[in-house]
Amino acid sequence: MYFQNRISRFLFSATLFVFAAFAVQAQPGGQVVDRIVAVVGGQMVKYSELQNNLMQLKNSGAPTNENSLTEVLEELMLQKLLVSQAYRDSLKVGDGEVDQEIDRRMRYYLQQFGTTEAFEQFYGKSVEAFKLELREKIRELLLAQRMQAKVIGDITVSPSEVKAYFNGIPKDSLPFINAEIEVGHIVAKPKVNTELKEYTKKNLEDLRGRIMRNEIDFCAACRSYSEDPGSIDNCCTYKNVRRGMFVPEFEAVAFRLKEGEISEIVETEYGYHIIKLIARKGDEIDVAHILRVPPITAEDLRVSKTRLDSILHLIEIDTVDFCEAAAKYSDEEDSRYNCGLILNPQTGTSRIETSMLGQIDPTQGFPLFLDEMKTGAISKPVLMTTRDGRQAYRLVWLKSRIEPHIANLIQDYQRMQDDAQIDKQRKTLDTWVNRKLETTYVHIADDFKNSKFEHGWLKYAK
Protein backbone atom coordinates (compact mmCIF):
# COMPACT_ATOMS: atom_id res chain seq x y z
CA MET A 1 0.00 0.00 0.00
CA TYR A 2 0.96 3.69 -0.20
CA PHE A 3 2.46 3.89 3.29
CA GLN A 4 3.75 0.33 3.46
CA ASN A 5 7.45 1.07 2.98
CA ARG A 6 7.41 3.95 5.45
CA ILE A 7 5.53 1.93 8.04
CA SER A 8 7.84 -1.08 7.81
CA ARG A 9 10.84 0.96 8.93
CA PHE A 10 9.24 1.90 12.22
CA LEU A 11 7.06 -1.01 13.29
CA PHE A 12 8.91 -4.02 14.64
CA SER A 13 7.56 -6.81 12.48
CA ALA A 14 8.34 -10.49 12.98
CA THR A 15 10.66 -10.30 9.97
CA LEU A 16 12.72 -7.55 11.52
CA PHE A 17 13.04 -9.54 14.72
CA VAL A 18 14.33 -12.54 12.78
CA PHE A 19 17.04 -10.35 11.25
CA ALA A 20 18.07 -8.97 14.62
CA ALA A 21 17.89 -12.21 16.55
CA PHE A 22 20.31 -13.98 14.27
CA ALA A 23 22.68 -11.07 13.74
CA VAL A 24 25.32 -12.71 15.88
CA GLN A 25 29.05 -12.44 15.65
CA ALA A 26 29.11 -16.18 14.98
CA GLN A 27 28.59 -15.60 11.29
CA PRO A 28 31.10 -17.61 9.26
CA GLY A 29 33.60 -15.68 7.25
CA GLY A 30 35.86 -12.70 7.92
CA GLN A 31 35.92 -10.98 11.29
CA VAL A 32 34.67 -7.40 11.60
CA VAL A 33 36.67 -4.99 13.76
CA ASP A 34 34.02 -4.11 16.31
CA ARG A 35 33.17 -0.73 17.80
CA ILE A 36 30.21 1.12 19.25
CA VAL A 37 28.27 3.11 16.64
CA ALA A 38 25.38 4.27 18.85
CA VAL A 39 24.15 4.30 22.44
CA VAL A 40 20.50 4.83 23.34
CA GLY A 41 19.58 5.04 27.01
CA GLY A 42 22.55 2.90 27.98
CA GLN A 43 21.84 0.28 25.28
CA MET A 44 24.71 -0.10 22.79
CA VAL A 45 24.59 -0.72 19.04
CA LYS A 46 27.78 -2.35 17.82
CA TYR A 47 29.16 -2.08 14.30
CA SER A 48 29.15 -5.88 13.95
CA GLU A 49 25.46 -5.95 14.87
CA LEU A 50 24.72 -3.26 12.29
CA GLN A 51 26.64 -5.05 9.52
CA ASN A 52 25.12 -8.43 10.34
CA ASN A 53 21.60 -6.99 10.29
CA LEU A 54 22.28 -5.39 6.93
CA MET A 55 23.59 -8.71 5.61
CA GLN A 56 20.48 -10.51 6.89
CA LEU A 57 18.31 -7.91 5.15
CA LYS A 58 20.12 -8.42 1.83
CA ASN A 59 20.03 -12.21 2.16
CA SER A 60 16.27 -12.08 2.71
CA GLY A 61 15.77 -10.68 -0.79
CA ALA A 62 14.38 -7.37 0.48
CA PRO A 63 15.25 -4.37 -1.73
CA THR A 64 18.17 -2.28 -0.48
CA ASN A 65 19.66 1.04 -1.52
CA GLU A 66 22.37 3.50 -0.50
CA ASN A 67 20.36 4.51 2.58
CA SER A 68 19.76 0.95 3.82
CA LEU A 69 22.61 1.05 6.34
CA THR A 70 21.10 4.18 7.88
CA GLU A 71 17.64 2.60 7.96
CA VAL A 72 18.97 -0.52 9.68
CA LEU A 73 20.83 1.62 12.23
CA GLU A 74 17.64 3.55 12.95
CA GLU A 75 15.72 0.31 13.42
CA LEU A 76 18.34 -0.87 15.90
CA MET A 77 18.30 2.46 17.76
CA LEU A 78 14.50 2.27 17.96
CA GLN A 79 14.82 -1.24 19.37
CA LYS A 80 17.30 0.01 21.98
CA LEU A 81 14.97 2.90 22.89
CA LEU A 82 12.09 0.47 23.41
CA VAL A 83 14.28 -1.81 25.54
CA SER A 84 15.56 1.11 27.59
CA GLN A 85 12.01 2.26 28.30
CA ALA A 86 10.93 -1.31 29.07
CA TYR A 87 13.54 -1.43 31.84
CA ARG A 88 12.34 1.94 33.15
CA ASP A 89 8.76 0.66 33.20
CA SER A 90 9.85 -2.57 34.94
CA LEU A 91 8.57 -4.75 32.11
CA LYS A 92 9.85 -8.31 32.31
CA VAL A 93 10.23 -11.33 30.06
CA GLY A 94 10.29 -14.72 31.76
CA ASP A 95 12.94 -17.36 31.14
CA GLY A 96 10.24 -19.70 29.83
CA GLU A 97 9.21 -17.17 27.17
CA VAL A 98 12.82 -16.75 26.11
CA ASP A 99 13.32 -20.53 25.91
CA GLN A 100 10.17 -20.96 23.86
CA GLU A 101 11.17 -18.27 21.37
CA ILE A 102 14.72 -19.61 21.04
CA ASP A 103 13.37 -23.11 20.44
CA ARG A 104 10.92 -21.85 17.81
CA ARG A 105 13.63 -20.04 15.88
CA MET A 106 16.12 -22.88 16.22
CA ARG A 107 13.58 -25.37 14.85
CA TYR A 108 13.21 -23.18 11.78
CA TYR A 109 16.95 -22.87 11.25
CA LEU A 110 17.62 -26.55 11.78
CA GLN A 111 14.92 -27.37 9.24
CA GLN A 112 16.71 -25.17 6.72
CA PHE A 113 20.00 -27.00 7.27
CA GLY A 114 18.40 -30.44 7.33
CA THR A 115 20.55 -31.85 10.13
CA THR A 116 22.06 -30.64 13.37
CA GLU A 117 25.48 -31.68 12.10
CA ALA A 118 25.20 -29.44 9.02
CA PHE A 119 24.15 -26.49 11.17
CA GLU A 120 27.01 -26.99 13.63
CA GLN A 121 29.55 -27.39 10.85
CA PHE A 122 28.38 -24.17 9.19
CA TYR A 123 28.55 -22.09 12.38
CA GLY A 124 31.50 -23.86 13.94
CA LYS A 125 29.78 -24.40 17.27
CA SER A 126 27.22 -26.65 18.90
CA VAL A 127 23.50 -25.93 18.88
CA GLU A 128 23.60 -25.42 22.65
CA ALA A 129 26.43 -22.88 22.35
CA PHE A 130 24.54 -21.06 19.61
CA LYS A 131 21.37 -20.97 21.72
CA LEU A 132 23.35 -19.59 24.65
CA GLU A 133 24.62 -16.73 22.49
CA LEU A 134 21.08 -15.98 21.35
CA ARG A 135 19.61 -15.89 24.83
CA GLU A 136 20.10 -12.24 25.77
CA LYS A 137 19.42 -11.07 22.22
CA ILE A 138 16.08 -12.85 22.25
CA ARG A 139 15.26 -11.46 25.69
CA GLU A 140 16.00 -7.96 24.40
CA LEU A 141 13.83 -8.46 21.34
CA LEU A 142 10.92 -9.74 23.41
CA LEU A 143 11.26 -6.76 25.73
CA ALA A 144 11.15 -4.43 22.71
CA GLN A 145 8.05 -6.19 21.43
CA ARG A 146 6.40 -5.90 24.84
CA MET A 147 7.19 -2.20 25.11
CA GLN A 148 5.95 -1.57 21.57
CA ALA A 149 2.71 -3.37 22.40
CA LYS A 150 2.30 -1.09 25.41
CA VAL A 151 2.67 1.96 23.16
CA ILE A 152 0.51 0.95 20.18
CA GLY A 153 -1.21 -2.32 21.08
CA ASP A 154 -4.64 -0.83 21.86
CA ILE A 155 -4.90 1.40 18.81
CA THR A 156 -8.00 0.97 16.63
CA VAL A 157 -9.47 2.97 13.75
CA SER A 158 -13.03 4.15 13.20
CA PRO A 159 -14.85 3.97 9.83
CA SER A 160 -14.33 7.71 9.38
CA GLU A 161 -10.58 7.27 9.95
CA VAL A 162 -10.47 4.47 7.36
CA LYS A 163 -12.24 6.72 4.85
CA ALA A 164 -9.88 9.61 5.59
CA TYR A 165 -6.87 7.33 5.18
CA PHE A 166 -8.13 6.05 1.83
CA ASN A 167 -8.92 9.55 0.57
CA GLY A 168 -5.39 10.61 1.49
CA ILE A 169 -3.80 8.12 -0.91
CA PRO A 170 -2.96 9.72 -4.28
CA LYS A 171 -5.13 8.18 -6.98
CA ASP A 172 -2.10 7.11 -9.00
CA SER A 173 -0.74 5.27 -5.93
CA LEU A 174 -3.79 3.09 -5.31
CA PRO A 175 -2.70 -0.56 -5.64
CA PHE A 176 -3.99 -2.96 -8.26
CA ILE A 177 -5.80 -5.92 -6.66
CA ASN A 178 -5.53 -9.23 -8.52
CA ALA A 179 -8.50 -11.54 -9.07
CA GLU A 180 -9.66 -13.12 -5.80
CA ILE A 181 -12.34 -15.51 -4.59
CA GLU A 182 -13.96 -16.55 -1.34
CA VAL A 183 -14.66 -20.26 -1.16
CA GLY A 184 -16.03 -22.46 1.59
CA HIS A 185 -16.45 -26.20 2.00
CA ILE A 186 -18.09 -28.81 4.18
CA VAL A 187 -15.79 -31.81 4.47
CA ALA A 188 -16.83 -35.39 5.13
CA LYS A 189 -13.84 -37.61 5.91
CA PRO A 190 -14.46 -41.34 5.50
CA LYS A 191 -14.62 -43.41 8.66
CA VAL A 192 -12.45 -46.50 8.48
CA ASN A 193 -14.36 -49.69 9.21
CA THR A 194 -13.46 -51.60 12.36
CA GLU A 195 -12.27 -54.75 10.61
CA LEU A 196 -9.66 -52.90 8.54
CA LYS A 197 -8.46 -50.98 11.59
CA GLU A 198 -7.92 -54.23 13.48
CA TYR A 199 -6.27 -55.81 10.44
CA THR A 200 -3.81 -52.89 10.14
CA LYS A 201 -3.06 -52.93 13.85
CA LYS A 202 -2.46 -56.70 13.82
CA ASN A 203 -0.06 -56.40 10.87
CA LEU A 204 1.93 -53.74 12.71
CA GLU A 205 2.01 -55.87 15.86
CA ASP A 206 3.42 -58.74 13.79
CA LEU A 207 6.05 -56.40 12.31
CA ARG A 208 7.01 -55.19 15.79
CA GLY A 209 7.43 -58.82 16.85
CA ARG A 210 9.83 -59.45 13.97
CA ILE A 211 11.85 -56.37 14.95
CA MET A 212 12.01 -57.42 18.60
CA ARG A 213 13.19 -60.92 17.56
CA ASN A 214 15.92 -59.31 15.41
CA GLU A 215 14.47 -60.85 12.24
CA ILE A 216 14.50 -57.38 10.65
CA ASP A 217 16.03 -54.13 11.87
CA PHE A 218 13.96 -51.01 12.45
CA CYS A 219 15.38 -49.07 9.50
CA ALA A 220 14.76 -51.88 7.01
CA ALA A 221 11.24 -52.36 8.36
CA CYS A 222 10.61 -48.65 8.03
CA ARG A 223 11.73 -48.54 4.40
CA SER A 224 9.64 -51.56 3.50
CA TYR A 225 6.45 -50.89 5.42
CA SER A 226 6.09 -47.33 6.73
CA GLU A 227 3.51 -45.05 5.12
CA ASP A 228 5.00 -41.75 6.31
CA PRO A 229 6.58 -40.23 3.18
CA GLY A 230 8.14 -37.41 5.19
CA SER A 231 10.61 -39.62 7.04
CA ILE A 232 11.06 -42.79 5.02
CA ASP A 233 14.29 -41.64 3.33
CA ASN A 234 15.92 -41.04 6.72
CA CYS A 235 15.17 -44.41 8.32
CA CYS A 236 11.86 -42.91 9.48
CA THR A 237 13.72 -40.61 11.88
CA TYR A 238 12.82 -37.09 12.96
CA LYS A 239 15.61 -35.18 14.68
CA ASN A 240 15.52 -32.41 17.28
CA VAL A 241 11.89 -33.04 18.21
CA ARG A 242 10.47 -30.90 21.00
CA ARG A 243 7.12 -31.10 22.74
CA GLY A 244 4.36 -29.55 20.70
CA MET A 245 5.71 -30.61 17.31
CA PHE A 246 3.65 -33.82 17.02
CA VAL A 247 0.19 -34.92 18.13
CA PRO A 248 -0.19 -35.48 21.90
CA GLU A 249 -0.75 -39.25 21.68
CA PHE A 250 2.55 -39.69 19.82
CA GLU A 251 4.54 -37.39 22.12
CA ALA A 252 3.14 -38.93 25.31
CA VAL A 253 4.81 -42.21 24.36
CA ALA A 254 7.91 -40.93 22.54
CA PHE A 255 9.14 -38.74 25.39
CA ARG A 256 8.75 -41.56 27.94
CA LEU A 257 10.88 -44.07 26.05
CA LYS A 258 14.47 -44.90 26.92
CA GLU A 259 17.14 -44.67 24.24
CA GLY A 260 16.85 -47.67 21.93
CA GLU A 261 13.47 -48.68 23.35
CA ILE A 262 10.61 -49.54 20.98
CA SER A 263 7.04 -48.77 21.98
CA GLU A 264 3.92 -50.85 21.83
CA ILE A 265 1.34 -49.89 19.17
CA VAL A 266 0.27 -46.23 19.40
CA GLU A 267 -2.91 -44.96 17.75
CA THR A 268 -3.22 -41.36 16.52
CA GLU A 269 -5.44 -39.58 14.03
CA TYR A 270 -2.92 -40.57 11.33
CA GLY A 271 -3.02 -44.30 11.97
CA TYR A 272 -0.97 -46.79 14.00
CA HIS A 273 2.68 -46.30 14.98
CA ILE A 274 5.54 -48.13 16.58
CA ILE A 275 8.02 -45.62 17.96
CA LYS A 276 11.74 -45.96 18.68
CA LEU A 277 13.71 -43.42 20.69
CA ILE A 278 17.04 -42.88 18.95
CA ALA A 279 18.59 -40.24 21.23
CA ARG A 280 17.68 -37.80 23.97
CA LYS A 281 19.40 -34.37 23.95
CA GLY A 282 18.12 -32.27 26.82
CA ASP A 283 14.58 -31.23 25.96
CA GLU A 284 14.91 -32.63 22.44
CA ILE A 285 14.76 -36.17 21.11
CA ASP A 286 15.59 -37.95 17.89
CA VAL A 287 12.76 -40.37 17.26
CA ALA A 288 11.90 -42.92 14.56
CA HIS A 289 8.52 -44.43 13.84
CA ILE A 290 6.80 -46.80 11.47
CA LEU A 291 3.33 -45.68 10.43
CA ARG A 292 0.61 -47.92 9.08
CA VAL A 293 -2.60 -46.32 7.87
CA PRO A 294 -5.85 -48.31 7.77
CA PRO A 295 -6.96 -48.31 4.13
CA ILE A 296 -10.02 -46.39 2.98
CA THR A 297 -12.35 -48.45 0.84
CA ALA A 298 -14.68 -47.32 -1.91
CA GLU A 299 -17.55 -48.13 0.44
CA ASP A 300 -16.12 -45.83 3.13
CA LEU A 301 -15.96 -43.02 0.59
CA ARG A 302 -19.48 -43.77 -0.65
CA VAL A 303 -20.83 -43.41 2.88
CA SER A 304 -19.14 -39.99 3.17
CA LYS A 305 -20.63 -38.91 -0.15
CA THR A 306 -24.11 -40.05 0.91
CA ARG A 307 -23.78 -38.09 4.15
CA LEU A 308 -23.00 -34.94 2.17
CA ASP A 309 -25.96 -35.58 -0.15
CA SER A 310 -28.19 -35.45 2.94
CA ILE A 311 -26.53 -32.25 4.20
CA LEU A 312 -26.92 -30.62 0.77
CA HIS A 313 -30.62 -31.49 0.80
CA LEU A 314 -31.03 -29.76 4.18
CA ILE A 315 -29.40 -26.64 2.75
CA GLU A 316 -31.53 -26.71 -0.41
CA ILE A 317 -34.80 -26.86 1.56
CA ASP A 318 -33.59 -24.06 3.87
CA THR A 319 -33.48 -26.18 6.99
CA VAL A 320 -29.94 -24.85 7.56
CA ASP A 321 -27.73 -22.43 5.66
CA PHE A 322 -24.18 -23.26 4.58
CA CYS A 323 -22.57 -21.59 7.61
CA GLU A 324 -24.76 -23.49 10.05
CA ALA A 325 -24.19 -26.76 8.21
CA ALA A 326 -20.41 -26.26 8.24
CA ALA A 327 -20.40 -25.65 11.99
CA LYS A 328 -22.62 -28.65 12.66
CA TYR A 329 -21.39 -31.25 10.19
CA SER A 330 -17.95 -30.46 8.69
CA ASP A 331 -15.01 -32.68 9.65
CA GLU A 332 -12.45 -29.92 9.06
CA GLU A 333 -11.74 -28.08 12.30
CA ASP A 334 -9.85 -25.20 10.64
CA SER A 335 -12.88 -23.93 8.75
CA ARG A 336 -16.04 -25.32 10.32
CA TYR A 337 -16.66 -22.37 12.65
CA ASN A 338 -15.83 -19.82 9.95
CA CYS A 339 -18.74 -20.64 7.62
CA GLY A 340 -16.52 -23.34 6.14
CA LEU A 341 -14.42 -20.63 4.46
CA ILE A 342 -10.87 -21.52 3.45
CA LEU A 343 -8.52 -18.87 4.82
CA ASN A 344 -5.58 -17.24 3.08
CA PRO A 345 -2.55 -18.23 5.22
CA GLN A 346 -0.74 -15.00 4.29
CA THR A 347 -3.47 -12.60 5.38
CA GLY A 348 -5.73 -14.61 7.66
CA THR A 349 -8.75 -13.46 5.64
CA SER A 350 -11.09 -15.41 3.37
CA ARG A 351 -10.05 -13.58 0.19
CA ILE A 352 -7.62 -15.69 -1.83
CA GLU A 353 -5.88 -14.74 -5.05
CA THR A 354 -6.89 -17.23 -7.71
CA SER A 355 -3.23 -17.76 -8.59
CA MET A 356 -2.62 -19.03 -5.01
CA LEU A 357 -5.36 -21.66 -4.97
CA GLY A 358 -3.08 -24.48 -6.06
CA GLN A 359 -0.70 -23.69 -3.19
CA ILE A 360 -3.45 -23.60 -0.56
CA ASP A 361 -5.54 -26.60 -1.61
CA PRO A 362 -3.76 -29.81 -2.73
CA THR A 363 -6.75 -31.15 -4.70
CA GLN A 364 -5.72 -31.55 -8.33
CA GLY A 365 -7.80 -29.41 -10.68
CA PHE A 366 -9.48 -27.41 -7.90
CA PRO A 367 -8.85 -23.97 -9.51
CA LEU A 368 -10.39 -25.17 -12.80
CA PHE A 369 -13.35 -26.62 -10.91
CA LEU A 370 -13.99 -23.24 -9.28
CA ASP A 371 -13.68 -21.44 -12.62
CA GLU A 372 -16.76 -23.32 -13.81
CA MET A 373 -18.85 -22.50 -10.72
CA LYS A 374 -21.25 -19.57 -10.51
CA THR A 375 -20.97 -17.12 -7.64
CA GLY A 376 -23.16 -18.23 -4.73
CA ALA A 377 -23.47 -21.80 -6.02
CA ILE A 378 -22.99 -24.89 -3.87
CA SER A 379 -21.59 -27.97 -5.59
CA LYS A 380 -22.69 -31.55 -5.28
CA PRO A 381 -20.30 -33.76 -3.25
CA VAL A 382 -16.89 -33.87 -4.96
CA LEU A 383 -13.69 -35.75 -4.16
CA MET A 384 -10.89 -33.82 -2.49
CA THR A 385 -7.36 -34.42 -1.24
CA THR A 386 -6.81 -33.36 2.36
CA ARG A 387 -3.59 -31.72 3.53
CA ASP A 388 -2.32 -35.06 4.83
CA GLY A 389 -2.83 -36.63 1.39
CA ARG A 390 -6.01 -38.60 2.09
CA GLN A 391 -9.20 -38.68 0.08
CA ALA A 392 -12.49 -37.26 1.32
CA TYR A 393 -15.65 -35.70 -0.09
CA ARG A 394 -16.82 -32.12 0.26
CA LEU A 395 -19.49 -29.63 -0.72
CA VAL A 396 -17.97 -26.49 -2.23
CA TRP A 397 -19.54 -23.04 -1.89
CA LEU A 398 -18.27 -20.21 -4.10
CA LYS A 399 -19.21 -17.29 -1.87
CA SER A 400 -17.83 -14.50 -4.04
CA ARG A 401 -15.62 -13.73 -7.00
CA ILE A 402 -13.70 -10.44 -7.01
CA GLU A 403 -12.48 -9.33 -10.42
CA PRO A 404 -9.13 -7.53 -10.82
CA HIS A 405 -9.51 -3.86 -9.91
CA ILE A 406 -7.94 -0.73 -8.49
CA ALA A 407 -8.35 -0.69 -4.71
CA ASN A 408 -11.54 0.95 -3.46
CA LEU A 409 -13.42 1.25 -0.17
CA ILE A 410 -16.35 -0.90 -1.25
CA GLN A 411 -14.46 -4.05 -2.22
CA ASP A 412 -11.34 -3.56 -0.11
CA TYR A 413 -12.54 -2.07 3.16
CA GLN A 414 -10.78 -4.68 5.31
CA ARG A 415 -7.49 -4.04 3.52
CA MET A 416 -7.87 -0.30 3.96
CA GLN A 417 -8.82 -0.73 7.61
CA ASP A 418 -5.69 -2.81 8.26
CA ASP A 419 -3.47 -0.26 6.49
CA ALA A 420 -5.14 2.66 8.27
CA GLN A 421 -4.53 0.98 11.61
CA ILE A 422 -0.86 0.40 10.79
CA ASP A 423 -0.51 4.02 9.69
CA LYS A 424 -2.08 5.24 12.93
CA GLN A 425 0.26 2.96 14.89
CA ARG A 426 3.23 4.39 13.01
CA LYS A 427 2.22 7.95 13.79
CA THR A 428 1.65 7.09 17.45
CA LEU A 429 5.06 5.44 17.63
CA ASP A 430 6.64 8.46 15.89
CA THR A 431 5.17 10.77 18.52
CA TRP A 432 6.29 8.48 21.34
CA VAL A 433 9.86 8.27 19.98
CA ASN A 434 10.19 12.04 19.60
CA ARG A 435 8.90 12.59 23.13
CA LYS A 436 11.22 9.98 24.66
CA LEU A 437 14.27 11.33 22.85
CA GLU A 438 13.94 14.55 24.84
CA THR A 439 14.81 12.68 28.05
CA THR A 440 16.96 9.79 26.77
CA TYR A 441 20.73 9.74 26.41
CA VAL A 442 21.75 9.31 22.76
CA HIS A 443 25.24 9.00 21.32
CA ILE A 444 25.98 8.43 17.62
CA ALA A 445 29.45 7.82 16.15
CA ASP A 446 30.89 10.70 14.14
CA ASP A 447 30.85 8.82 10.83
CA PHE A 448 27.05 8.44 11.09
CA LYS A 449 26.27 12.05 12.02
CA ASN A 450 25.58 13.00 8.40
CA SER A 451 23.00 10.23 8.06
CA LYS A 452 19.42 11.11 7.12
CA PHE A 453 17.32 9.65 9.93
CA GLU A 454 13.54 9.86 10.04
CA HIS A 455 13.58 10.82 13.73
CA GLY A 456 15.52 13.49 15.57
CA TRP A 457 18.29 11.27 16.89
CA LEU A 458 21.00 13.73 15.86
CA LYS A 459 19.23 16.65 17.54
CA TYR A 460 19.61 14.94 20.91
CA ALA A 461 22.91 13.11 20.28
CA LYS A 462 25.73 13.89 22.70
mmCIF file of N, CA and C in Angstrom, residues 383-427:
data_model
loop_
_atom_site.group_PDB
_atom_site.id
_atom_site.type_symbol
_atom_site.label_atom_id
_atom_site.label_comp_id
_atom_site.label_asym_id
_atom_site.label_seq_id
_atom_site.Cartn_x
_atom_site.Cartn_y
_atom_site.Cartn_z
ATOM 1 N N LEU A 383 -14.890 -35.222 -4.806
ATOM 2 C CA LEU A 383 -13.689 -35.751 -4.157
ATOM 3 C C LEU A 383 -12.682 -34.641 -3.897
ATOM 4 N N MET A 384 -11.951 -34.772 -2.808
ATOM 5 C CA MET A 384 -10.888 -33.820 -2.494
ATOM 6 C C MET A 384 -9.698 -34.573 -1.918
ATOM 7 N N THR A 385 -8.553 -33.910 -1.910
ATOM 8 C CA THR A 385 -7.363 -34.421 -1.235
ATOM 9 C C THR A 385 -7.105 -33.540 -0.026
ATOM 10 N N THR A 386 -7.066 -34.136 1.149
ATOM 11 C CA THR A 386 -6.811 -33.364 2.358
ATOM 12 C C THR A 386 -5.327 -33.028 2.456
ATOM 13 N N ARG A 387 -4.982 -32.155 3.414
ATOM 14 C CA ARG A 387 -3.591 -31.725 3.528
ATOM 15 C C ARG A 387 -2.651 -32.860 3.909
ATOM 16 N N ASP A 388 -3.185 -33.916 4.513
ATOM 17 C CA ASP A 388 -2.322 -35.061 4.829
ATOM 18 C C ASP A 388 -2.358 -36.124 3.738
ATOM 19 N N GLY A 389 -2.887 -35.752 2.556
ATOM 20 C CA GLY A 389 -2.826 -36.625 1.392
ATOM 21 C C GLY A 389 -3.914 -37.666 1.289
ATOM 22 N N ARG A 390 -4.931 -37.608 2.133
ATOM 23 C CA ARG A 390 -6.005 -38.598 2.088
ATOM 24 C C ARG A 390 -7.168 -38.099 1.234
ATOM 25 N N GLN A 391 -8.023 -39.034 0.863
ATOM 26 C CA GLN A 391 -9.204 -38.681 0.083
ATOM 27 C C GLN A 391 -10.403 -38.473 1.001
ATOM 28 N N ALA A 392 -11.245 -37.533 0.603
ATOM 29 C CA ALA A 392 -12.493 -37.263 1.315
ATOM 30 C C ALA A 392 -13.457 -36.662 0.300
ATOM 31 N N TYR A 393 -14.675 -36.407 0.741
ATOM 32 C CA TYR A 393 -15.650 -35.699 -0.090
ATOM 33 C C TYR A 393 -15.965 -34.354 0.557
ATOM 34 N N ARG A 394 -16.414 -33.417 -0.275
ATOM 35 C CA ARG A 394 -16.819 -32.118 0.261
ATOM 36 C C ARG A 394 -17.875 -31.461 -0.616
ATOM 37 N N LEU A 395 -18.637 -30.573 -0.003
ATOM 38 C CA LEU A 395 -19.486 -29.632 -0.720
ATOM 39 C C LEU A 395 -18.704 -28.332 -0.833
ATOM 40 N N VAL A 396 -18.718 -27.722 -2.008
ATOM 41 C CA VAL A 396 -17.969 -26.488 -2.230
ATOM 42 C C VAL A 396 -18.947 -25.339 -2.457
ATOM 43 N N TRP A 397 -18.714 -24.244 -1.768
ATOM 44 C CA TRP A 397 -19.541 -23.037 -1.892
ATOM 45 C C TRP A 397 -18.676 -21.896 -2.400
ATOM 46 N N LEU A 398 -18.985 -21.375 -3.577
ATOM 47 C CA LEU A 398 -18.272 -20.211 -4.099
ATOM 48 C C LEU A 398 -18.996 -18.961 -3.603
ATOM 49 N N LYS A 399 -18.527 -18.420 -2.508
ATOM 50 C CA LYS A 399 -19.215 -17.290 -1.875
ATOM 51 C C LYS A 399 -19.145 -16.032 -2.730
ATOM 52 N N SER A 400 -17.957 -15.717 -3.238
ATOM 53 C CA SER A 400 -17.826 -14.497 -4.044
ATOM 54 C C SER A 400 -16.643 -14.611 -4.987
ATOM 55 N N ARG A 401 -16.714 -13.816 -6.028
ATOM 56 C CA ARG A 401 -15.622 -13.730 -6.995
ATOM 57 C C ARG A 401 -15.316 -12.242 -7.187
ATOM 58 N N ILE A 402 -14.091 -11.847 -6.906
ATOM 59 C CA ILE A 402 -13.701 -10.444 -7.013
ATOM 60 C C ILE A 402 -12.798 -10.287 -8.225
ATOM 61 N N GLU A 403 -13.261 -9.529 -9.202
ATOM 62 C CA GLU A 403 -12.484 -9.331 -10.421
ATOM 63 C C GLU A 403 -11.297 -8.404 -10.147
ATOM 64 N N PRO A 404 -10.264 -8.453 -10.995
ATOM 65 C CA PRO A 404 -9.128 -7.534 -10.823
ATOM 66 C C PRO A 404 -9.613 -6.082 -10.851
ATOM 67 N N HIS A 405 -9.031 -5.245 -9.988
ATOM 68 C CA HIS A 405 -9.508 -3.862 -9.911
ATOM 69 C C HIS A 405 -8.497 -2.993 -9.174
ATOM 70 N N ILE A 406 -8.684 -1.682 -9.305
ATOM 71 C CA ILE A 406 -7.940 -0.734 -8.491
ATOM 72 C C ILE A 406 -8.610 -0.675 -7.122
ATOM 73 N N ALA A 407 -7.812 -0.654 -6.066
ATOM 74 C CA ALA A 407 -8.350 -0.695 -4.707
ATOM 75 C C ALA A 407 -9.400 0.387 -4.486
ATOM 76 N N ASN A 408 -10.485 -0.003 -3.810
ATOM 77 C CA ASN A 408 -11.540 0.950 -3.458
ATOM 78 C C ASN A 408 -12.123 0.564 -2.104
ATOM 79 N N LEU A 409 -12.889 1.475 -1.521
ATOM 80 C CA LEU A 409 -13.416 1.246 -0.175
ATOM 81 C C LEU A 409 -14.535 0.221 -0.133
ATOM 82 N N ILE A 410 -15.231 0.041 -1.240
ATOM 83 C CA ILE A 410 -16.350 -0.903 -1.251
ATOM 84 C C ILE A 410 -15.836 -2.335 -1.200
ATOM 85 N N GLN A 411 -14.946 -2.678 -2.122
ATOM 86 C CA GLN A 411 -14.456 -4.050 -2.217
ATOM 87 C C GLN A 411 -13.304 -4.354 -1.261
ATOM 88 N N ASP A 412 -12.594 -3.335 -0.839
ATOM 89 C CA ASP A 412 -11.340 -3.559 -0.113
ATOM 90 C C ASP A 412 -11.316 -2.870 1.244
ATOM 91 N N TYR A 413 -12.473 -2.787 1.876
ATOM 92 C CA TYR A 413 -12.541 -2.070 3.156
ATOM 93 C C TYR A 413 -11.625 -2.701 4.207
ATOM 94 N N GLN A 414 -11.611 -4.032 4.301
ATOM 95 C CA GLN A 414 -10.779 -4.684 5.311
ATOM 96 C C GLN A 414 -9.306 -4.373 5.088
ATOM 97 N N ARG A 415 -8.872 -4.395 3.821
ATOM 98 C CA ARG A 415 -7.487 -4.041 3.515
ATOM 99 C C ARG A 415 -7.187 -2.614 3.963
ATOM 100 N N MET A 416 -8.082 -1.699 3.608
ATOM 101 C CA MET A 416 -7.871 -0.301 3.958
ATOM 102 C C MET A 416 -7.897 -0.101 5.473
ATOM 103 N N GLN A 417 -8.755 -0.832 6.150
ATOM 104 C CA GLN A 417 -8.817 -0.735 7.609
ATOM 105 C C GLN A 417 -7.500 -1.190 8.231
ATOM 106 N N ASP A 418 -6.965 -2.304 7.734
ATOM 107 C CA ASP A 418 -5.689 -2.806 8.255
ATOM 108 C C ASP A 418 -4.574 -1.795 8.024
ATOM 109 N N ASP A 419 -4.518 -1.228 6.806
ATOM 110 C CA ASP A 419 -3.468 -0.261 6.495
ATOM 111 C C ASP A 419 -3.641 1.029 7.294
ATOM 112 N N ALA A 420 -4.886 1.455 7.475
ATOM 113 C CA ALA A 420 -5.138 2.661 8.265
ATOM 114 C C ALA A 420 -4.706 2.463 9.713
ATOM 115 N N GLN A 421 -4.943 1.270 10.232
ATOM 116 C CA GLN A 421 -4.533 0.982 11.605
ATOM 117 C C GLN A 421 -3.012 0.999 11.729
ATOM 118 N N ILE A 422 -2.329 0.401 10.768
ATOM 119 C CA ILE A 422 -0.863 0.397 10.792
ATOM 120 C C ILE A 422 -0.329 1.823 10.692
ATOM 121 N N ASP A 423 -0.949 2.640 9.833
ATOM 122 C CA ASP A 423 -0.507 4.025 9.686
ATOM 123 C C ASP A 423 -0.708 4.799 10.987
ATOM 124 N N LYS A 424 -1.820 4.568 11.655
ATOM 125 C CA LYS A 424 -2.077 5.236 12.934
ATOM 126 C C LYS A 424 -1.081 4.767 13.993
ATOM 127 N N GLN A 425 -0.752 3.476 13.972
ATOM 128 C CA GLN A 425 0.256 2.957 14.895
ATOM 129 C C GLN A 425 1.606 3.611 14.633
ATOM 130 N N ARG A 426 1.948 3.753 13.359
ATOM 131 C CA ARG A 426 3.230 4.387 13.006
ATOM 132 C C ARG A 426 3.300 5.804 13.545
ATOM 133 N N LYS A 427 2.228 6.560 13.336
ATOM 134 C CA LYS A 427 2.216 7.952 13.792
ATOM 135 C C LYS A 427 2.289 8.036 15.314
#
